[in-house]
CSV table of C-alpha atoms in Angstrom, one decimal:
chain,number,residue,atom,x,y,z
G,151,MET,CA,19.6,-16.9,-2.0
G,152,ASN,CA,21.5,-13.7,-1.2
G,153,THR,CA,20.0,-10.9,-3.3
G,154,GLU,CA,21.7,-8.1,-1.4
G,155,PRO,CA,24.5,-7.5,-4.0
G,156,VAL,CA,21.9,-7.2,-6.8
G,157,ARG,CA,19.9,-4.8,-4.7
G,158,LYS,CA,23.0,-2.7,-4.0
G,159,ARG,CA,23.8,-2.4,-7.7
G,160,ILE,CA,20.3,-1.4,-8.5
G,161,LEU,CA,20.2,1.3,-5.9
G,162,ALA,CA,23.7,2.6,-6.9
G,163,ALA,CA,22.6,2.9,-10.5
G,164,ASN,CA,19.4,4.6,-9.4
G,165,ASP,CA,21.4,7.1,-7.2
G,166,GLU,CA,23.5,8.1,-10.2
G,167,ALA,CA,20.3,8.7,-12.3
G,168,ALA,CA,18.8,10.7,-9.4
G,169,ARG,CA,21.9,12.9,-9.2
G,170,ALA,CA,21.5,13.7,-13.0
G,171,ASN,CA,17.8,14.5,-12.5
G,172,ARG,CA,18.6,16.8,-9.5
G,173,GLU,CA,21.2,18.8,-11.6
G,174,ARG,CA,18.6,19.2,-14.4
G,175,PHE,CA,16.0,20.4,-11.9
G,176,ALA,CA,18.5,22.9,-10.4
G,177,ALA,CA,19.3,24.3,-13.8
G,178,SER,CA,15.6,24.8,-14.7
G,179,GLY,CA,14.7,26.1,-11.2
G,180,THR,CA,12.0,23.4,-11.0
G,181,LEU,CA,10.8,22.3,-7.6
G,182,VAL,CA,10.0,18.6,-7.5
G,183,ALA,CA,7.9,16.9,-4.8
G,184,ASN,CA,7.7,13.1,-4.6
G,185,LEU,CA,4.3,12.0,-3.2
G,186,ILE,CA,4.2,8.6,-1.5
G,187,SER,CA,1.4,6.8,0.3
G,188,SER,CA,-0.8,3.7,0.4
G,189,PRO,CA,-3.2,3.2,-2.4
G,190,GLY,CA,-6.3,5.3,-1.8
G,191,SER,CA,-4.8,7.8,0.6
G,192,GLY,CA,-5.8,10.6,-1.7
G,193,LYS,CA,-2.7,11.6,-3.7
G,194,THR,CA,-4.6,12.3,-6.9
G,195,THR,CA,-7.5,14.0,-5.2
G,196,LEU,CA,-5.0,16.3,-3.3
G,197,LEU,CA,-3.1,17.1,-6.5
G,198,SER,CA,-6.4,18.0,-8.3
G,199,ALA,CA,-7.4,20.4,-5.5
G,200,THR,CA,-3.8,21.8,-5.4
G,201,ALA,CA,-3.7,22.4,-9.1
G,202,GLU,CA,-7.0,24.3,-9.0
G,203,ARG,CA,-5.5,26.6,-6.4
G,204,LEU,CA,-2.1,27.2,-7.9
G,205,HIS,CA,-3.2,27.2,-11.5
G,206,HIS,CA,-3.0,31.0,-12.0
G,207,ARG,CA,0.2,31.5,-10.1
G,208,ILE,CA,2.5,28.6,-10.9
G,209,ARG,CA,3.3,26.5,-14.0
G,210,ALA,CA,2.8,23.0,-12.6
G,211,ALA,CA,2.8,19.5,-14.0
G,212,ALA,CA,2.5,15.9,-12.7
G,213,ILE,CA,4.1,12.6,-13.5
G,214,VAL,CA,2.1,9.8,-12.2
G,215,GLY,CA,3.2,6.2,-11.5
G,216,ASP,CA,0.8,3.2,-11.5
G,217,VAL,CA,1.2,-0.5,-11.9
G,218,ALA,CA,-1.7,-0.4,-14.4
G,219,THR,CA,-4.2,2.0,-16.0
G,220,GLU,CA,-3.9,5.7,-16.9
G,221,LEU,CA,-6.9,6.7,-14.7
G,222,ASP,CA,-4.9,9.0,-12.4
G,223,ALA,CA,-3.3,11.1,-15.2
G,224,GLU,CA,-6.8,11.4,-16.8
G,225,ARG,CA,-8.2,12.7,-13.5
G,226,LEU,CA,-5.4,15.2,-13.1
G,227,ARG,CA,-5.9,16.5,-16.7
G,228,VAL,CA,-9.6,17.1,-15.9
G,229,ALA,CA,-8.4,19.3,-13.0
G,230,GLY,CA,-6.4,21.3,-15.5
G,231,LEU,CA,-2.9,19.9,-14.7
G,232,ARG,CA,-0.6,18.8,-17.4
G,233,ALA,CA,-0.1,15.1,-16.5
G,234,HIS,CA,1.9,12.2,-17.9
G,235,GLN,CA,1.3,8.6,-16.8
G,236,ILE,CA,4.1,6.0,-16.3
G,237,VAL,CA,2.6,2.5,-16.3
G,238,THR,CA,5.2,0.4,-14.5
G,239,GLY,CA,3.7,-2.9,-15.5
G,240,GLY,CA,4.3,-4.6,-12.2
G,241,ALA,CA,7.2,-2.5,-10.6
G,242,CYS,CA,6.1,-1.4,-7.1
G,243,HIS,CA,7.8,2.0,-7.3
G,244,LEU,CA,9.1,4.6,-9.7
G,245,ASP,CA,12.9,5.0,-10.2
G,246,ALA,CA,15.0,7.9,-11.3
G,247,ARG,CA,15.5,6.6,-14.9
G,248,MET,CA,11.7,6.2,-15.4
G,249,LEU,CA,11.3,9.8,-14.3
G,250,ALA,CA,14.1,11.0,-16.6
G,251,GLU,CA,12.4,9.2,-19.6
G,252,ALA,CA,9.0,10.7,-18.8
G,253,LEU,CA,10.3,14.3,-18.4
G,254,PRO,CA,9.9,15.3,-22.1
G,255,TRP,CA,6.1,14.6,-21.8
G,256,SER,CA,5.6,16.7,-18.7
G,257,GLY,CA,6.3,20.1,-20.2
G,258,TRP,CA,9.6,20.3,-18.4
G,259,PRO,CA,11.8,22.4,-18.4
G,260,ALA,CA,9.1,25.1,-18.7
G,261,VAL,CA,7.6,24.0,-15.4
G,262,ASP,CA,8.1,25.6,-12.0
G,263,LEU,CA,6.6,22.8,-9.9
G,264,LEU,CA,6.7,19.2,-10.8
G,265,PHE,CA,4.6,16.7,-8.7
G,266,VAL,CA,5.6,13.1,-8.9
G,267,GLU,CA,2.8,10.9,-7.7
G,268,ASN,CA,4.5,7.6,-6.9
G,269,VAL,CA,3.0,4.1,-7.2
G,270,GLY,CA,0.5,3.6,-4.3
G,271,ASN,CA,2.8,1.8,-1.9
G,272,LEU,CA,4.2,2.7,1.5
G,273,VAL,CA,7.2,0.4,1.3
G,274,CYS,CA,9.1,0.2,-2.0
G,275,PRO,CA,9.1,3.9,-3.2
G,276,SER,CA,10.9,5.0,0.0
G,277,SER,CA,14.3,3.5,-1.1
G,278,TYR,CA,14.4,5.2,-4.5
G,279,ASP,CA,15.7,8.7,-4.8
G,280,LEU,CA,14.2,10.3,-7.9
G,281,GLY,CA,16.2,13.5,-7.7
G,282,GLU,CA,13.3,15.3,-6.0
G,283,ASP,CA,13.7,18.2,-3.7
G,284,PHE,CA,11.6,16.6,-1.0
G,285,LYS,CA,9.3,13.6,-0.3
G,286,VAL,CA,5.8,14.0,0.9
G,287,ALA,CA,4.2,11.1,2.8
G,288,LEU,CA,0.4,11.0,3.0
G,289,VAL,CA,-1.6,9.1,5.5
G,290,SER,CA,-5.4,9.3,5.6
G,291,THR,CA,-7.5,9.4,8.8
G,292,THR,CA,-9.2,6.2,7.7
G,293,GLU,CA,-5.9,4.1,7.7
G,294,GLY,CA,-5.3,4.2,11.5
G,295,HIS,CA,-2.8,6.3,13.5
G,296,ASP,CA,-0.2,3.5,13.8
G,297,LYS,CA,1.2,3.9,10.3
G,298,PRO,CA,4.4,6.0,10.9
G,299,PHE,CA,5.9,3.4,13.2
G,300,LYS,CA,4.8,0.5,11.0
G,301,TYR,CA,6.3,2.1,7.9
G,302,PRO,CA,9.3,4.0,9.4
G,303,ALA,CA,11.4,4.2,6.2
G,304,ILE,CA,9.1,6.7,4.4
G,305,PHE,CA,8.0,8.7,7.4
G,306,SER,CA,11.6,9.2,8.5
G,307,ARG,CA,12.6,10.4,5.0
G,308,ALA,CA,9.6,12.7,4.2
G,309,ASP,CA,10.1,16.4,4.9
G,310,VAL,CA,6.3,16.7,5.0
G,311,THR,CA,3.6,14.4,6.2
G,312,LEU,CA,0.1,15.2,5.1
G,313,VAL,CA,-2.8,13.7,7.2
G,314,THR,CA,-5.5,13.5,4.5
G,315,LYS,CA,-9.3,13.1,4.7
G,316,ILE,CA,-9.4,15.2,7.8
G,317,ASP,CA,-13.1,15.7,7.2
G,318,LEU,CA,-13.7,12.0,8.0
G,319,LEU,CA,-12.2,12.4,11.5
G,320,PRO,CA,-15.6,12.3,13.3
G,321,HIS,CA,-16.4,9.0,11.8
G,322,VAL,CA,-13.2,7.1,12.4
G,323,ASP,CA,-11.0,6.0,15.3
G,324,PHE,CA,-7.9,8.1,14.6
G,325,ASP,CA,-5.7,10.0,17.0
G,326,LEU,CA,-3.9,12.9,15.4
G,327,GLU,CA,-1.5,13.4,18.3
G,328,THR,CA,-0.3,9.8,18.0
G,329,VAL,CA,0.6,10.4,14.4
G,330,ARG,CA,2.3,13.7,15.2
G,331,GLY,CA,4.3,12.0,18.0
G,332,GLN,CA,5.3,9.1,15.8
G,333,VAL,CA,6.4,11.3,13.0
G,334,ALA,CA,8.4,13.6,15.4
G,335,THR,CA,10.2,10.5,16.8
G,336,LEU,CA,11.2,9.4,13.3
G,337,ASN,CA,12.1,12.8,11.9
G,338,ARG,CA,12.0,15.8,14.3
G,339,ARG,CA,12.2,18.3,11.5
G,340,ALA,CA,9.3,17.0,9.5
G,341,ARG,CA,6.2,19.2,9.0
G,342,VAL,CA,2.8,17.6,9.6
G,343,LEU,CA,-0.2,19.2,8.0
G,344,GLU,CA,-3.8,18.2,8.2
G,345,VAL,CA,-5.8,18.5,4.9
G,346,SER,CA,-9.1,17.7,3.3
G,347,ALA,CA,-9.3,18.0,-0.5
G,348,ARG,CA,-13.0,17.7,-0.2
G,349,THR,CA,-13.7,20.7,2.2
G,350,GLY,CA,-10.5,22.6,1.4
G,351,GLU,CA,-9.3,22.6,5.0
G,352,GLY,CA,-5.5,22.9,5.2
G,353,LEU,CA,-5.0,23.4,1.5
G,354,GLU,CA,-3.9,27.1,2.0
G,355,ALA,CA,-1.1,26.0,4.4
G,356,TRP,CA,-0.1,23.2,1.9
G,357,CYS,CA,0.0,25.5,-1.1
G,358,GLY,CA,1.8,28.1,1.0
G,359,LEU,CA,4.5,25.5,1.8
G,360,LEU,CA,4.9,24.7,-1.8
G,361,THR,CA,5.2,28.3,-3.0
G,362,ALA,CA,7.6,29.2,-0.2
G,363,ARG,CA,9.8,26.2,-1.1
G,364,LEU,CA,9.6,27.2,-4.8
G,365,GLU,CA,10.6,30.8,-4.1
G,366,ALA,CA,13.5,29.6,-1.9
G,367,LYS,CA,14.8,27.3,-4.6
G,368,GLN,CA,14.5,29.8,-7.4
G,369,ARG,CA,16.2,32.5,-5.2
G,370,ALA,CA,19.0,30.1,-4.3
G,371,GLU,CA,19.6,29.2,-8.0
G,372,ALA,CA,19.6,32.9,-9.0
G,373,VAL,CA,22.5,33.7,-6.6
G,374,PRO,CA,25.7,34.2,-8.7
G,375,THR,CA,28.3,31.7,-7.6
N,208,MET,CA,20.3,-3.5,-15.8
N,209,ASN,CA,18.3,-6.7,-16.5
N,210,THR,CA,17.1,-8.1,-13.2
N,211,GLU,CA,14.6,-10.5,-14.7
N,212,PRO,CA,16.8,-13.6,-14.4
N,213,VAL,CA,17.3,-12.9,-10.7
N,214,ARG,CA,13.5,-12.4,-10.2
N,215,LYS,CA,12.8,-15.7,-11.9
N,216,ARG,CA,15.2,-17.6,-9.7
N,217,ILE,CA,13.7,-16.0,-6.6
N,218,LEU,CA,10.1,-16.9,-7.7
N,219,ALA,CA,11.1,-20.5,-8.6
N,220,ALA,CA,12.7,-21.0,-5.2
N,221,ASN,CA,9.6,-19.5,-3.5
N,222,ASP,CA,7.3,-21.8,-5.5
N,223,GLU,CA,9.2,-24.8,-4.3
N,224,ALA,CA,8.9,-23.7,-0.7
N,225,ALA,CA,5.2,-23.0,-1.2
N,226,ARG,CA,4.6,-26.5,-2.5
N,227,ALA,CA,6.2,-27.9,0.6
N,228,ASN,CA,4.0,-25.7,2.8
N,229,ARG,CA,0.9,-26.8,0.9
N,230,GLU,CA,1.7,-30.5,1.4
N,231,ARG,CA,2.1,-29.9,5.2
N,232,PHE,CA,-1.2,-28.0,5.4
N,233,ALA,CA,-2.9,-30.8,3.5
N,234,ALA,CA,-1.5,-33.4,5.9
N,235,SER,CA,-2.7,-31.4,9.0
N,236,GLY,CA,-6.0,-30.5,7.4
N,237,THR,CA,-5.3,-26.8,8.1
N,238,LEU,CA,-7.1,-24.2,5.9
N,239,VAL,CA,-4.8,-21.3,5.1
N,240,ALA,CA,-6.1,-17.9,4.0
N,241,ASN,CA,-3.6,-15.2,2.8
N,242,LEU,CA,-4.9,-11.7,3.4
N,243,ILE,CA,-3.6,-9.0,1.2
N,244,SER,CA,-4.4,-5.3,1.1
N,245,SER,CA,-3.1,-1.7,1.3
N,246,PRO,CA,-1.9,-0.5,4.7
N,247,GLY,CA,-4.9,0.5,6.8
N,248,SER,CA,-7.6,-1.4,4.9
N,249,GLY,CA,-8.6,-3.2,8.1
N,250,LYS,CA,-6.9,-6.7,8.0
N,251,THR,CA,-6.1,-6.8,11.7
N,252,THR,CA,-9.4,-5.4,12.8
N,253,LEU,CA,-11.3,-7.9,10.6
N,254,LEU,CA,-9.2,-10.8,12.0
N,255,SER,CA,-9.9,-9.6,15.5
N,256,ALA,CA,-13.6,-9.6,14.9
N,257,THR,CA,-13.4,-12.9,13.0
N,258,ALA,CA,-11.5,-14.6,15.9
N,259,GLU,CA,-14.1,-13.5,18.4
N,260,ARG,CA,-16.9,-15.1,16.3
N,261,LEU,CA,-15.1,-18.4,15.5
N,262,HIS,CA,-13.3,-18.8,18.8
N,263,HIS,CA,-15.5,-21.5,20.3
N,264,ARG,CA,-15.9,-23.4,17.1
N,265,ILE,CA,-12.5,-23.5,15.4
N,266,ARG,CA,-8.9,-23.6,16.5
N,267,ALA,CA,-7.5,-20.6,14.7
N,268,ALA,CA,-4.1,-18.8,14.6
N,269,ALA,CA,-2.5,-15.9,12.7
N,270,ILE,CA,0.9,-15.2,11.3
N,271,VAL,CA,1.3,-11.5,10.6
N,272,GLY,CA,3.9,-9.8,8.4
N,273,ASP,CA,5.0,-6.2,8.9
N,274,VAL,CA,8.0,-4.2,7.8
N,275,ALA,CA,8.4,-3.0,11.4
N,276,THR,CA,6.8,-3.3,14.8
N,277,GLU,CA,4.8,-6.2,16.5
N,278,LEU,CA,1.7,-4.0,16.9
N,279,ASP,CA,-0.6,-6.2,14.8
N,280,ALA,CA,0.2,-9.5,16.6
N,281,GLU,CA,-0.3,-7.8,19.9
N,282,ARG,CA,-3.7,-6.6,18.8
N,283,LEU,CA,-4.7,-10.1,17.6
N,284,ARG,CA,-3.6,-11.6,20.9
N,285,VAL,CA,-5.8,-9.2,22.8
N,286,ALA,CA,-8.7,-10.5,20.6
N,287,GLY,CA,-7.9,-14.0,21.8
N,288,LEU,CA,-6.1,-15.2,18.7
N,289,ARG,CA,-2.8,-17.1,18.9
N,290,ALA,CA,-0.6,-14.8,16.8
N,291,HIS,CA,3.0,-14.7,15.7
N,292,GLN,CA,4.6,-11.6,14.1
N,293,ILE,CA,7.2,-11.8,11.3
N,294,VAL,CA,9.1,-8.5,11.0
N,295,THR,CA,10.4,-8.4,7.5
N,296,GLY,CA,12.8,-5.6,8.1
N,297,GLY,CA,12.2,-3.9,4.8
N,298,ALA,CA,10.9,-6.7,2.6
N,299,CYS,CA,7.6,-5.6,1.0
N,300,HIS,CA,5.9,-9.1,1.2
N,301,LEU,CA,6.0,-12.4,3.0
N,302,ASP,CA,7.5,-15.4,1.1
N,303,ALA,CA,6.9,-19.2,1.6
N,304,ARG,CA,10.2,-19.7,3.5
N,305,MET,CA,9.3,-17.0,6.0
N,306,LEU,CA,6.0,-18.7,6.6
N,307,ALA,CA,7.6,-22.1,7.0
N,308,GLU,CA,10.0,-20.7,9.6
N,309,ALA,CA,7.2,-19.1,11.5
N,310,LEU,CA,5.0,-22.2,11.6
N,311,PRO,CA,6.3,-23.7,14.9
N,312,TRP,CA,5.3,-20.5,16.7
N,313,SER,CA,1.8,-20.5,15.4
N,314,GLY,CA,0.5,-23.6,17.2
N,315,TRP,CA,0.5,-25.5,13.9
N,316,PRO,CA,-0.2,-28.4,13.2
N,317,ALA,CA,-2.9,-28.3,15.9
N,318,VAL,CA,-4.7,-25.5,14.1
N,319,ASP,CA,-7.7,-25.8,11.8
N,320,LEU,CA,-7.6,-22.3,10.3
N,321,LEU,CA,-4.4,-20.3,9.8
N,322,PHE,CA,-4.7,-16.7,8.7
N,323,VAL,CA,-1.7,-15.1,7.1
N,324,GLU,CA,-1.9,-11.3,7.3
N,325,ASN,CA,0.6,-10.2,4.7
N,326,VAL,CA,2.6,-6.9,4.7
N,327,GLY,CA,0.3,-4.0,3.9
N,328,ASN,CA,0.9,-3.7,0.2
N,329,LEU,CA,-1.3,-4.2,-2.8
N,330,VAL,CA,1.6,-4.9,-5.2
N,331,CYS,CA,4.4,-7.1,-4.0
N,332,PRO,CA,2.6,-9.9,-2.1
N,333,SER,CA,0.5,-10.9,-5.1
N,334,SER,CA,3.5,-12.6,-6.8
N,335,TYR,CA,4.4,-14.8,-3.9
N,336,ASP,CA,2.6,-18.1,-3.4
N,337,LEU,CA,2.8,-19.0,0.3
N,338,GLY,CA,1.2,-22.5,0.0
N,339,GLU,CA,-2.2,-21.0,1.1
N,340,ASP,CA,-5.5,-22.4,0.1
N,341,PHE,CA,-6.7,-19.0,-1.2
N,342,LYS,CA,-6.0,-15.4,-1.2
N,343,VAL,CA,-8.3,-12.7,0.2
N,344,ALA,CA,-8.0,-9.2,-1.1
N,345,LEU,CA,-9.4,-6.4,1.0
N,346,VAL,CA,-10.3,-2.9,-0.2
N,347,SER,CA,-11.9,-0.4,2.1
N,348,THR,CA,-14.7,2.0,1.1
N,349,THR,CA,-12.4,4.9,1.9
N,350,GLU,CA,-9.8,3.9,-0.7
N,351,GLY,CA,-11.9,4.5,-3.8
N,352,HIS,CA,-13.6,2.2,-6.2
N,353,ASP,CA,-10.9,2.2,-8.9
N,354,LYS,CA,-8.6,-0.2,-7.0
N,355,PRO,CA,-9.2,-3.5,-8.8
N,356,PHE,CA,-8.3,-2.2,-12.2
N,357,LYS,CA,-5.3,-0.3,-10.8
N,358,TYR,CA,-3.9,-3.3,-8.9
N,359,PRO,CA,-5.1,-6.2,-11.2
N,360,ALA,CA,-2.5,-8.8,-10.1
N,361,ILE,CA,-4.0,-9.3,-6.7
N,362,PHE,CA,-7.7,-8.9,-7.6
N,363,SER,CA,-7.4,-11.4,-10.4
N,364,ARG,CA,-5.7,-14.0,-8.0
N,365,ALA,CA,-7.9,-13.6,-5.0
N,366,ASP,CA,-10.8,-16.0,-4.6
N,367,VAL,CA,-12.4,-13.5,-2.2
N,368,THR,CA,-12.6,-9.7,-2.3
N,369,LEU,CA,-13.8,-8.1,1.0
N,370,VAL,CA,-15.0,-4.6,0.8
N,371,THR,CA,-14.3,-3.4,4.3
N,372,LYS,CA,-15.5,-0.4,6.4
N,373,ILE,CA,-18.9,-0.7,4.7
N,374,ASP,CA,-20.2,1.4,7.7
N,375,LEU,CA,-18.4,4.5,6.3
N,376,LEU,CA,-20.2,4.2,2.9
N,377,PRO,CA,-22.5,7.2,3.7
N,378,HIS,CA,-19.5,9.5,4.2
N,379,VAL,CA,-17.4,8.6,1.2
N,380,ASP,CA,-17.6,8.7,-2.6
N,381,PHE,CA,-17.5,4.9,-3.3
N,382,ASP,CA,-19.5,2.9,-5.8
N,383,LEU,CA,-19.9,-0.7,-4.8
N,384,GLU,CA,-21.1,-1.7,-8.3
N,385,THR,CA,-18.0,-0.4,-9.9
N,386,VAL,CA,-15.8,-2.6,-7.6
N,387,ARG,CA,-18.0,-5.6,-8.2
N,388,GLY,CA,-17.8,-5.0,-12.0
N,389,GLN,CA,-14.1,-4.6,-12.0
N,390,VAL,CA,-13.5,-7.7,-9.8
N,391,ALA,CA,-15.8,-9.8,-12.1
N,392,THR,CA,-13.9,-8.6,-15.1
N,393,LEU,CA,-10.6,-9.7,-13.6
N,394,ASN,CA,-11.8,-13.0,-12.1
N,395,ARG,CA,-15.3,-14.1,-12.8
N,396,ARG,CA,-15.4,-16.7,-10.1
N,397,ALA,CA,-14.3,-14.4,-7.3
N,398,ARG,CA,-16.7,-13.8,-4.4
N,399,VAL,CA,-17.2,-10.2,-3.3
N,400,LEU,CA,-18.4,-9.7,0.3
N,401,GLU,CA,-19.2,-6.4,2.1
N,402,VAL,CA,-18.1,-6.3,5.7
N,403,SER,CA,-17.8,-3.9,8.7
N,404,ALA,CA,-15.7,-5.1,11.6
N,405,ARG,CA,-17.2,-2.2,13.6
N,406,THR,CA,-20.9,-2.9,13.2
N,407,GLY,CA,-20.6,-6.7,12.4
N,408,GLU,CA,-22.3,-6.3,9.1
N,409,GLY,CA,-21.3,-9.1,6.7
N,410,LEU,CA,-19.2,-11.0,9.3
N,411,GLU,CA,-21.7,-13.9,9.4
N,412,ALA,CA,-21.3,-14.5,5.6
N,413,TRP,CA,-17.5,-14.2,5.9
N,414,CYS,CA,-17.3,-16.6,8.8
N,415,GLY,CA,-19.7,-18.9,6.9
N,416,LEU,CA,-17.4,-18.9,3.9
N,417,LEU,CA,-14.4,-19.8,6.1
N,418,THR,CA,-16.2,-22.7,7.9
N,419,ALA,CA,-17.6,-24.1,4.6
N,420,ARG,CA,-14.1,-24.0,3.0
N,421,LEU,CA,-12.6,-25.6,6.1
N,422,GLU,CA,-15.2,-28.4,6.2
N,423,ALA,CA,-14.7,-29.0,2.4
N,424,LYS,CA,-10.9,-29.3,2.9
N,425,GLN,CA,-11.1,-31.6,5.9
N,426,ARG,CA,-13.7,-33.8,4.1
N,427,ALA,CA,-11.5,-34.0,1.0
N,428,GLU,CA,-8.4,-35.0,3.1
N,429,ALA,CA,-10.4,-37.7,4.9
N,430,VAL,CA,-11.3,-39.5,1.7
N,431,PRO,CA,-9.1,-42.6,1.4
N,432,THR,CA,-7.1,-42.5,-1.8
């Protein structure tokens, strides 16, 4: 059974919705980061730690996708982040229309930085543009250093790869240079940062990247055309 | 765009192919276990350790699914397991037809125990029956104890849940009783085993479960009807 025509129609409709989202985010000067990883790589924990650091400087919010439960949005609210949960009910990724429908609950447009925490999945979310400014791929030190080559779609499309749980490095068989080499092969402009939400290692660089990108976007939008 | 009719047709075609696989496995007395987890939960490492233990007792083989690369099959061959790689080229799960087409390369029908290592993904593979005898869900101690409720489809369908990387328990925030409770809520007959492929902890129980299931299947097939 050839499902390719259906897939193409779905992706074309998604691209159109993503373009509309991107125009909205340009108009409001909102920077949008789409976080993608396996289940349990630490997306929610990272966002909690990020929110605590940026809290006084930037108006941030999160839209979180999961197949089931509202657990992640609840955790982010505890960390002080305005968070809205999308329960996909089986779908293995968010799409641009889901994001558009969730926007009114996120506090947008009065938000400078919008995190989208995608469904925990290294495969499906990589094909769906949400209208974000950039994708962030996370891989934890406990998952093994072979992941970029095994899941090339996401690591070639992500501007930033975060190696998470760097504090567990002494306890696992994980070679950072292998990950850096694989990511560079797939996307030579990608940034690779090492972070630990538990110890705080690397969070300054990560938050610096976010604020620099936000300033660049808001400066660009402010230029009269 | 309503894609539900397409999805139903795909699943119906898959169920038919799965039935055919199941009949073949019954005829050859082959026990088939379908292993499903996030990327990096330790499926390949577990199978390597399992193969080393069962090697002299059972004729075993593995069929491995990945979006890209043949890395996993190569690792399994190093461990002495006959292994065939299916590269799905983007598909987020194996289906019954892919398994049927791969069978001739696995050494089947002269195989007692066939492991199917599915694509690293906690969502998509859960909907696709491959004709296996049972599904095994893996969750590693580094992924967090909230996974069964967040990915209920697979944990409710798996006869066995393996909590892997149990040796890392002292270094992570992971509550075994929460996982056991969530799995029991979703599937009260499911077995939950704790294993570490690195230290060998729990592997005796896991291999015992496999050999008991294999003996039961071959005994059942031998009964004249």
